[in-house]
XYZ file of N, CA and C in Angstrom:
561
model
N 0.813 -1.184 0.000
C 0.000 0.000 0.000
C 0.867 1.262 0.000
N 1.955 1.230 0.757
C 2.853 2.369 0.826
C 3.475 2.647 -0.545
N 3.807 1.573 -1.296
C 4.374 1.740 -2.635
C 3.386 2.404 -3.582
N 2.111 2.030 -3.493
C 1.096 2.633 -4.363
C 0.966 4.120 -4.066
N 0.945 4.477 -2.787
C 0.854 5.892 -2.413
C 2.071 6.658 -2.933
N 3.240 6.064 -2.830
C 4.452 6.703 -3.336
C 4.417 6.900 -4.835
N 3.930 5.896 -5.551
C 3.820 5.992 -7.013
C 2.829 7.084 -7.397
N 1.693 7.153 -6.698
C 0.702 8.193 -6.990
C 1.265 9.588 -6.737
N 2.011 9.751 -5.657
C 2.640 11.044 -5.387
C 3.636 11.411 -6.480
N 4.424 10.453 -6.915
C 5.397 10.694 -7.974
C 4.702 11.078 -9.272
N 3.632 10.363 -9.629
C 2.889 10.687 -10.850
C 2.280 12.078 -10.777
N 1.713 12.430 -9.632
C 1.135 13.763 -9.467
C 2.209 14.827 -9.628
N 3.365 14.598 -9.056
C 4.458 15.565 -9.170
C 4.929 15.706 -10.607
N 4.893 14.614 -11.364
C 5.391 14.640 -12.741
C 4.381 15.207 -13.730
N 3.088 14.945 -13.542
C 2.107 15.351 -14.545
C 1.128 16.408 -14.053
N 1.156 16.760 -12.788
C 0.241 17.774 -12.254
C 0.623 19.163 -12.731
N -0.232 20.152 -12.443
C 0.071 21.513 -12.854
C 1.346 22.011 -12.197
N 2.068 22.836 -12.913
C 3.332 23.356 -12.418
C 3.331 24.871 -12.507
N 3.893 25.535 -11.506
C 4.125 26.974 -11.563
C 5.278 27.191 -12.516
N 5.165 28.215 -13.330
C 6.143 28.412 -14.387
C 7.140 29.506 -14.072
N 8.359 29.287 -14.483
C 9.351 30.348 -14.455
C 9.988 30.494 -15.828
N 9.545 29.680 -16.782
C 10.082 29.737 -18.134
C 9.577 31.002 -18.825
N 10.469 31.829 -19.384
C 10.066 33.118 -19.930
C 9.129 33.051 -21.128
N 9.035 31.921 -21.828
C 8.161 31.865 -23.001
C 6.730 31.470 -22.645
N 6.487 31.023 -21.413
C 5.126 30.682 -20.992
C 4.319 31.961 -20.860
N 3.065 31.929 -21.327
C 2.266 33.149 -21.280
C 0.783 32.846 -21.338
N 0.002 33.830 -20.956
C -1.439 33.852 -21.179
C -1.686 35.073 -22.046
N -2.173 34.850 -23.261
C -2.423 35.947 -24.181
C -1.165 36.660 -24.641
N -0.011 36.001 -24.525
C 1.252 36.631 -24.898
C 1.900 37.394 -23.758
N 1.238 37.469 -22.620
C 1.770 38.191 -21.462
C 2.442 37.192 -20.528
N 3.727 37.428 -20.257
C 4.567 36.444 -19.576
C 4.742 36.684 -18.084
N 4.411 37.864 -17.595
C 4.632 38.195 -16.191
C 3.293 38.443 -15.509
N 2.845 37.499 -14.724
C 1.602 37.610 -13.945
C 1.998 37.505 -12.478
N 2.009 38.630 -11.772
C 2.506 38.684 -10.400
C 1.382 38.992 -9.417
N 1.402 38.299 -8.292
C 0.402 38.525 -7.257
C 0.850 39.609 -6.290
N -0.112 40.173 -5.588
C 0.139 41.142 -4.530
C -1.058 41.156 -3.595
N -0.848 41.573 -2.354
C -1.947 41.621 -1.381
C -1.503 42.385 -0.154
N -2.483 42.786 0.659
C -2.174 43.454 1.915
C -1.628 42.427 2.912
N -1.120 42.916 4.028
C -0.457 42.045 5.005
C -1.392 41.030 5.656
N -2.686 41.338 5.764
C -3.611 40.421 6.419
C -4.238 39.409 5.456
N -4.207 39.681 4.162
C -4.749 38.742 3.177
C -3.807 37.554 3.052
N -4.372 36.363 2.975
C -3.573 35.142 2.842
C -3.674 34.658 1.400
N -2.521 34.506 0.759
C -2.465 33.980 -0.608
C -2.412 32.462 -0.529
N -3.384 31.774 -1.156
C -3.442 30.315 -1.151
C -2.866 29.717 -2.433
N -3.128 30.375 -3.565
C -2.579 29.958 -4.856
C -2.050 31.207 -5.540
N -0.786 31.244 -5.923
C 0.216 30.200 -5.739
C 0.568 30.026 -4.256
N 0.895 28.799 -3.906
C 1.204 28.480 -2.511
C 2.480 29.171 -2.045
N 3.415 29.372 -2.958
C 4.650 30.088 -2.644
C 4.967 31.028 -3.789
N 5.671 32.083 -3.498
C 6.089 33.025 -4.525
C 4.944 33.889 -5.034
N 5.215 34.601 -6.127
C 4.236 35.533 -6.686
C 3.906 35.253 -8.142
N 4.515 34.223 -8.735
C 4.267 33.887 -10.134
C 2.957 33.112 -10.240
N 1.963 33.701 -10.906
C 0.624 33.106 -10.961
C 0.381 32.241 -12.194
N 1.372 32.074 -13.068
C 1.186 31.226 -14.251
C 1.273 29.751 -13.876
N 0.401 28.950 -14.490
C 0.343 27.505 -14.256
C 0.355 26.819 -15.613
N 1.009 25.661 -15.689
C 1.027 24.918 -16.947
C 0.753 23.445 -16.685
N -0.064 22.870 -17.562
C -0.283 21.420 -17.587
C -0.258 21.029 -19.056
N 0.684 20.188 -19.426
C 0.826 19.809 -20.834
C 1.088 21.042 -21.680
N 0.290 21.221 -22.732
C 0.452 22.374 -23.614
C -0.394 23.570 -23.193
N -1.130 23.454 -22.109
C -2.021 24.532 -21.672
C -1.372 25.374 -20.584
N -1.524 26.685 -20.696
C -1.037 27.618 -19.686
C -2.194 28.517 -19.286
N -2.314 28.780 -17.999
C -3.330 29.695 -17.507
C -2.785 30.416 -16.284
N -3.523 31.424 -15.848
C -3.188 32.168 -14.647
C -4.208 31.796 -13.579
N -3.726 31.516 -12.355
C -4.649 31.159 -11.278
C -4.185 31.766 -9.967
N -5.137 32.411 -9.259
C -4.879 32.942 -7.923
C -6.049 32.593 -7.009
N -5.725 32.466 -5.734
C -6.750 32.225 -4.719
C -6.293 32.927 -3.446
N -7.193 33.732 -2.878
C -6.877 34.509 -1.684
C -7.967 34.349 -0.630
N -7.559 34.403 0.632
C -8.476 34.694 1.725
C -8.307 36.198 1.942
N -9.229 36.978 1.385
C -9.072 38.433 1.296
C -9.456 39.116 2.607
N -8.582 39.968 3.063
C -8.888 40.853 4.193
C -9.195 42.249 3.641
N -8.231 42.835 2.900
C -8.443 44.129 2.249
C -8.446 43.973 0.728
N -7.383 43.358 0.197
C -7.333 43.119 -1.251
C -6.351 42.000 -1.571
N -6.600 41.346 -2.683
C -5.678 40.389 -3.285
C -5.725 40.647 -4.774
N -4.574 40.673 -5.430
C -4.559 41.031 -6.847
C -3.502 40.261 -7.612
N -3.661 40.291 -8.925
C -2.651 39.795 -9.844
C -2.573 40.818 -10.967
N -1.370 41.070 -11.458
C -1.217 42.073 -12.514
C -0.265 41.577 -13.583
N -0.427 42.161 -14.781
C 0.543 41.895 -15.839
C 0.894 43.198 -16.537
N 2.216 43.439 -16.736
C 2.638 44.626 -17.467
C 2.434 44.410 -18.963
N 1.967 45.433 -19.634
C 1.725 45.336 -21.074
C 3.013 45.112 -21.857
N 4.138 45.581 -21.326
C 5.424 45.456 -22.022
C 6.189 44.192 -21.637
N 5.574 43.301 -20.842
C 6.222 42.049 -20.419
C 7.544 42.268 -19.692
N 7.618 43.303 -18.881
C 8.830 43.547 -18.109
C 8.918 42.560 -16.950
N 10.128 42.278 -16.476
C 10.289 41.379 -15.328
C 9.620 41.978 -14.082
N 9.332 41.144 -13.087
C 8.624 41.607 -11.893
C 9.313 42.740 -11.139
N 10.623 42.790 -11.157
C 11.345 43.795 -10.375
C 11.650 45.069 -11.158
N 11.030 45.244 -12.322
C 11.272 46.409 -13.172
C 9.979 47.208 -13.298
N 10.087 48.530 -13.175
C 8.919 49.402 -13.353
C 8.369 49.222 -14.765
N 7.078 48.991 -14.875
C 6.443 48.777 -16.186
C 6.441 50.084 -16.976
N 7.047 50.085 -18.160
C 7.064 51.302 -18.974
C 5.711 51.544 -19.637
N 5.522 52.758 -20.097
C 4.282 53.109 -20.775
C 4.157 52.438 -22.129
N 2.932 52.115 -22.485
C 2.593 51.513 -23.769
C 1.454 52.335 -24.355
N 1.449 52.492 -25.659
C 0.393 53.246 -26.338
C -0.676 52.282 -26.847
N -1.842 52.317 -26.226
C -2.974 51.499 -26.667
C -4.033 52.348 -27.370
N -3.653 53.541 -27.817
C -4.652 54.430 -28.422
C -5.237 53.859 -29.713
N -4.569 52.890 -30.329
C -5.115 52.229 -31.512
C -6.017 51.051 -31.172
N -6.160 50.762 -29.887
C -6.982 49.635 -29.431
C -8.308 50.144 -28.880
N -9.324 49.316 -29.005
C -10.653 49.714 -28.524
C -11.206 48.798 -27.439
N -10.749 47.521 -27.413
C -11.344 46.564 -26.476
C -10.310 45.615 -25.887
N -10.700 44.996 -24.786
C -9.968 43.877 -24.210
C -10.958 42.722 -24.090
N -10.509 41.533 -24.474
C -11.329 40.324 -24.358
C -10.660 39.414 -23.329
N -11.424 39.013 -22.329
C -10.896 38.213 -21.225
C -11.710 36.929 -21.111
N -11.017 35.797 -21.101
C -11.661 34.509 -20.851
C -11.253 34.078 -19.449
N -12.250 33.880 -18.587
C -11.959 33.639 -17.176
C -13.025 32.785 -16.508
N -12.706 32.393 -15.278
C -13.646 31.758 -14.355
C -13.322 32.328 -12.980
N -14.351 32.758 -12.226
C -14.120 33.357 -10.906
C -15.284 33.038 -9.982
N -14.986 32.829 -8.719
C -16.056 32.562 -7.757
C -16.570 33.839 -7.095
N -15.982 34.983 -7.455
C -16.329 36.253 -6.825
C -16.144 37.369 -7.846
N -16.995 38.387 -7.790
C -16.810 39.553 -8.658
C -15.437 40.165 -8.382
N -14.837 40.758 -9.416
C -13.507 41.344 -9.261
C -13.377 42.576 -10.142
N -12.404 43.420 -9.808
C -12.118 44.617 -10.589
C -11.006 44.329 -11.578
N -11.112 44.926 -12.752
C -10.016 44.942 -13.720
C -9.631 46.403 -13.860
N -8.415 46.729 -13.438
C -7.922 48.100 -13.496
C -6.933 48.229 -14.642
N -7.014 49.336 -15.366
C -6.015 49.670 -16.380
C -5.217 50.830 -15.812
N -3.961 50.561 -15.475
C -3.144 51.539 -14.755
C -2.348 52.420 -15.687
N -2.380 53.703 -15.393
C -1.553 54.671 -16.109
C -0.097 54.436 -15.718
N 0.819 54.797 -16.590
C 2.244 54.629 -16.336
C 2.665 55.423 -15.104
N 3.406 54.776 -14.203
C 3.963 55.431 -13.030
C 2.980 55.714 -11.915
N 1.729 55.310 -12.053
C 0.733 55.549 -11.008
C 0.591 54.278 -10.179
N 0.817 54.407 -8.884
C 0.755 53.256 -7.983
C -0.290 53.513 -6.913
N -1.016 52.469 -6.560
C -2.029 52.604 -5.521
C -3.142 53.541 -5.949
N -3.969 53.892 -5.009
C -5.038 54.837 -5.297
C -6.111 54.259 -6.193
N -6.907 55.137 -6.724
C -8.054 54.745 -7.534
C -7.675 54.793 -9.006
N -7.794 53.666 -9.671
C -7.466 53.544 -11.092
C -8.755 53.408 -11.899
N -8.695 53.733 -13.182
C -9.837 53.475 -14.055
C -10.046 51.966 -14.110
N -11.311 51.542 -14.008
C -11.575 50.113 -13.856
C -12.974 49.747 -14.337
N -13.176 48.445 -14.418
C -14.493 47.847 -14.629
C -14.647 46.765 -13.574
N -15.862 46.313 -13.355
C -16.093 45.165 -12.481
C -16.662 44.037 -13.322
N -16.065 42.858 -13.188
C -16.574 41.669 -13.876
C -17.247 40.757 -12.859
N -18.337 40.112 -13.269
C -19.082 39.269 -12.333
C -18.414 37.913 -12.123
N -18.792 37.278 -11.031
C -18.382 35.891 -10.805
C -18.967 35.033 -11.917
N -18.263 33.963 -12.256
C -18.745 33.017 -13.261
C -18.209 31.636 -12.908
N -19.115 30.712 -12.609
C -18.709 29.353 -12.237
C -18.166 28.580 -13.430
N -18.554 28.986 -14.628
C -18.085 28.350 -15.859
C -17.135 29.300 -16.579
N -16.290 28.740 -17.415
C -15.412 29.560 -18.248
C -16.288 30.472 -19.104
N -15.989 31.760 -19.084
C -16.763 32.733 -19.849
C -15.818 33.719 -20.520
N -16.257 34.300 -21.620
C -15.467 35.298 -22.335
C -16.274 36.583 -22.423
N -15.640 37.684 -22.040
C -16.270 38.999 -22.141
C -15.374 39.910 -22.965
N -15.993 40.778 -23.744
C -15.267 41.807 -24.487
C -15.711 43.149 -23.934
N -14.747 43.936 -23.463
C -15.056 45.198 -22.803
C -14.394 46.345 -23.559
N -15.168 47.334 -23.995
C -14.571 48.525 -24.605
C -13.787 49.311 -23.549
N -12.669 49.886 -23.945
C -11.880 50.680 -23.007
C -12.649 51.897 -22.511
N -13.642 52.351 -23.254
C -14.457 53.485 -22.803
C -15.222 53.162 -21.524
N -15.379 51.887 -21.188
C -16.070 51.508 -19.953
C -15.159 51.552 -18.726
N -13.846 51.720 -18.927
C -12.918 51.831 -17.802
C -12.998 53.258 -17.268
N -13.668 53.417 -16.136
C -13.882 54.739 -15.552
C -13.606 54.675 -14.053
N -13.789 55.813 -13.386
C -13.680 55.854 -11.931
C -12.312 56.211 -11.408
N -11.355 56.500 -12.284
C -10.029 56.899 -11.834
C -9.997 58.358 -11.420
N -8.879 58.782 -10.859
C -8.739 60.179 -10.473
C -8.662 61.091 -11.692
N -8.207 60.538 -12.819
C -8.139 61.271 -14.085
C -8.770 60.407 -15.162
N -9.251 61.015 -16.247
C -9.770 60.211 -17.363
C -8.673 59.296 -17.916
N -9.067 58.155 -18.423
C -8.121 57.185 -18.968
C -7.421 57.750 -20.191
N -6.095 57.658 -20.206
C -5.277 58.089 -21.337
C -4.633 56.836 -21.926
N -5.215 56.318 -23.003
C -4.721 55.071 -23.602
C -3.342 55.207 -24.234
N -2.842 56.420 -24.406
C -1.521 56.582 -25.018
C -0.393 56.359 -24.015
N -0.718 56.179 -22.728
C 0.317 56.023 -21.712
C -0.175 55.130 -20.565
N -0.321 53.831 -20.860
C -0.752 52.866 -19.846
C 0.349 51.828 -19.640
N 0.348 51.204 -18.467
C 1.453 50.306 -18.135
C 1.041 48.872 -17.836
N -0.074 48.681 -17.141
C -0.414 47.319 -16.726
C -1.890 47.195 -16.410
N -2.319 45.930 -16.370
C -3.657 45.577 -15.913
C -3.540 44.913 -14.550
N -4.441 45.263 -13.642
C -4.583 44.594 -12.347
C -5.939 43.911 -12.310
N -5.977 42.717 -11.777
C -7.223 42.009 -11.504
C -7.293 41.919 -9.980
N -8.272 42.582 -9.363
C -8.267 42.728 -7.908
C -9.555 42.244 -7.261
N -9.380 41.493 -6.180
C -10.489 41.110 -5.312
C -10.475 42.032 -4.098
N -11.652 42.535 -3.728
C -11.774 43.355 -2.528
C -12.545 42.637 -1.424
N -13.044 41.438 -1.747
C -13.760 40.636 -0.753
C -13.755 39.175 -1.182
N -14.131 38.312 -0.251
C -14.229 36.878 -0.517
C -15.620 36.518 -1.012
N -15.735 35.387 -1.667
C -17.029 34.774 -1.907
C -17.533 34.353 -0.526
N -18.703 34.833 -0.134
C -19.197 34.608 1.228
C -19.356 33.119 1.533
N -19.942 32.361 0.620
C -20.177 30.933 0.856
C -18.874 30.143 0.930
N -17.914 30.471 0.059
C -16.657 29.712 -0.002
C -15.637 30.188 1.030
N -15.676 31.462 1.390
C -14.701 32.002 2.329
C -13.387 32.403 1.689
N -13.333 32.436 0.371
C -12.129 32.842 -0.350
C -12.539 33.410 -1.705
N -11.577 34.009 -2.398
C -11.788 34.526 -3.750
C -10.787 33.848 -4.671
N -11.279 33.345 -5.814
C -10.411 32.621 -6.750
C -10.698 33.069 -8.174
N -9.633 33.202 -8.949
C -9.727 33.628 -10.345
C -8.792 32.790 -11.195
N -9.309 32.331 -12.332
C -8.504 31.667 -13.351
C -8.697 32.457 -14.636
N -7.599 32.893 -15.258
C -7.661 33.593 -16.546
C -7.028 32.682 -17.585
N -7.807 32.384 -18.626
C -7.358 31.488 -19.686
C -6.785 32.240 -20.875
N -7.305 33.453 -21.115
C -6.812 34.220 -22.258
C -7.150 35.692 -22.079
N -6.286 36.529 -22.644
C -6.481 37.975 -22.701
C -6.077 38.415 -24.096
N -6.963 39.156 -24.765
C -6.658 39.682 -26.097
C -7.007 41.164 -26.110
N -6.042 41.977 -26.465
C -6.266 43.410 -26.657
C -6.239 43.645 -28.151
N -7.336 44.183 -28.689
C -7.380 44.344 -30.143
C -6.288 45.317 -30.608
N -5.694 45.010 -31.727
C -4.640 45.820 -32.350
C -3.405 45.994 -31.462
N -3.147 45.017 -30.580
C -1.945 45.073 -29.749
C -1.400 43.662 -29.573
N -0.098 43.532 -29.750
C 0.586 42.264 -29.517
C 1.674 42.507 -28.487
N 1.680 41.704 -27.440
C 2.696 41.845 -26.402
C 4.077 41.600 -26.991
N 5.066 42.403 -26.577
C 6.435 42.214 -27.104
C 7.071 40.926 -26.603
């Protein structure tokens, strides 16, 4: 019996989902998906580190799970800069929409951050929880609520943020399968 358990553990380790550090792994061409949260929020997935990309076979997706106190988030820089580098500005003025394929147990915010702006109130939309994989296309004109109007000629990154848990589950979880920005290809 002990041998069977050992074999099952070995198989799970070999074929189960893996956190990625390979630079060519991406969701929608975006290679850097980093988590962040306040000191009281507990990050459950990824269990360690801040890299939220997961791979199984030929499939790659982004997955986060938090026990949210104030906020839990994941972000990707439009220019695919490494996690320890300030995201430079990108011009999305030729783009009109973002298409996101996701599954979430809790409503969440999608913020489009201006270059060099940290914290505070960003232009954003709210996407609903969806128990099944769903795809939404959102015009950038719907990103509102920031301290200044959205300037698509100088944006740096997208944040996906939870501000609360799913009440029944006691946590907030998001899986992103794809992101497409029309007329833009990640470098």
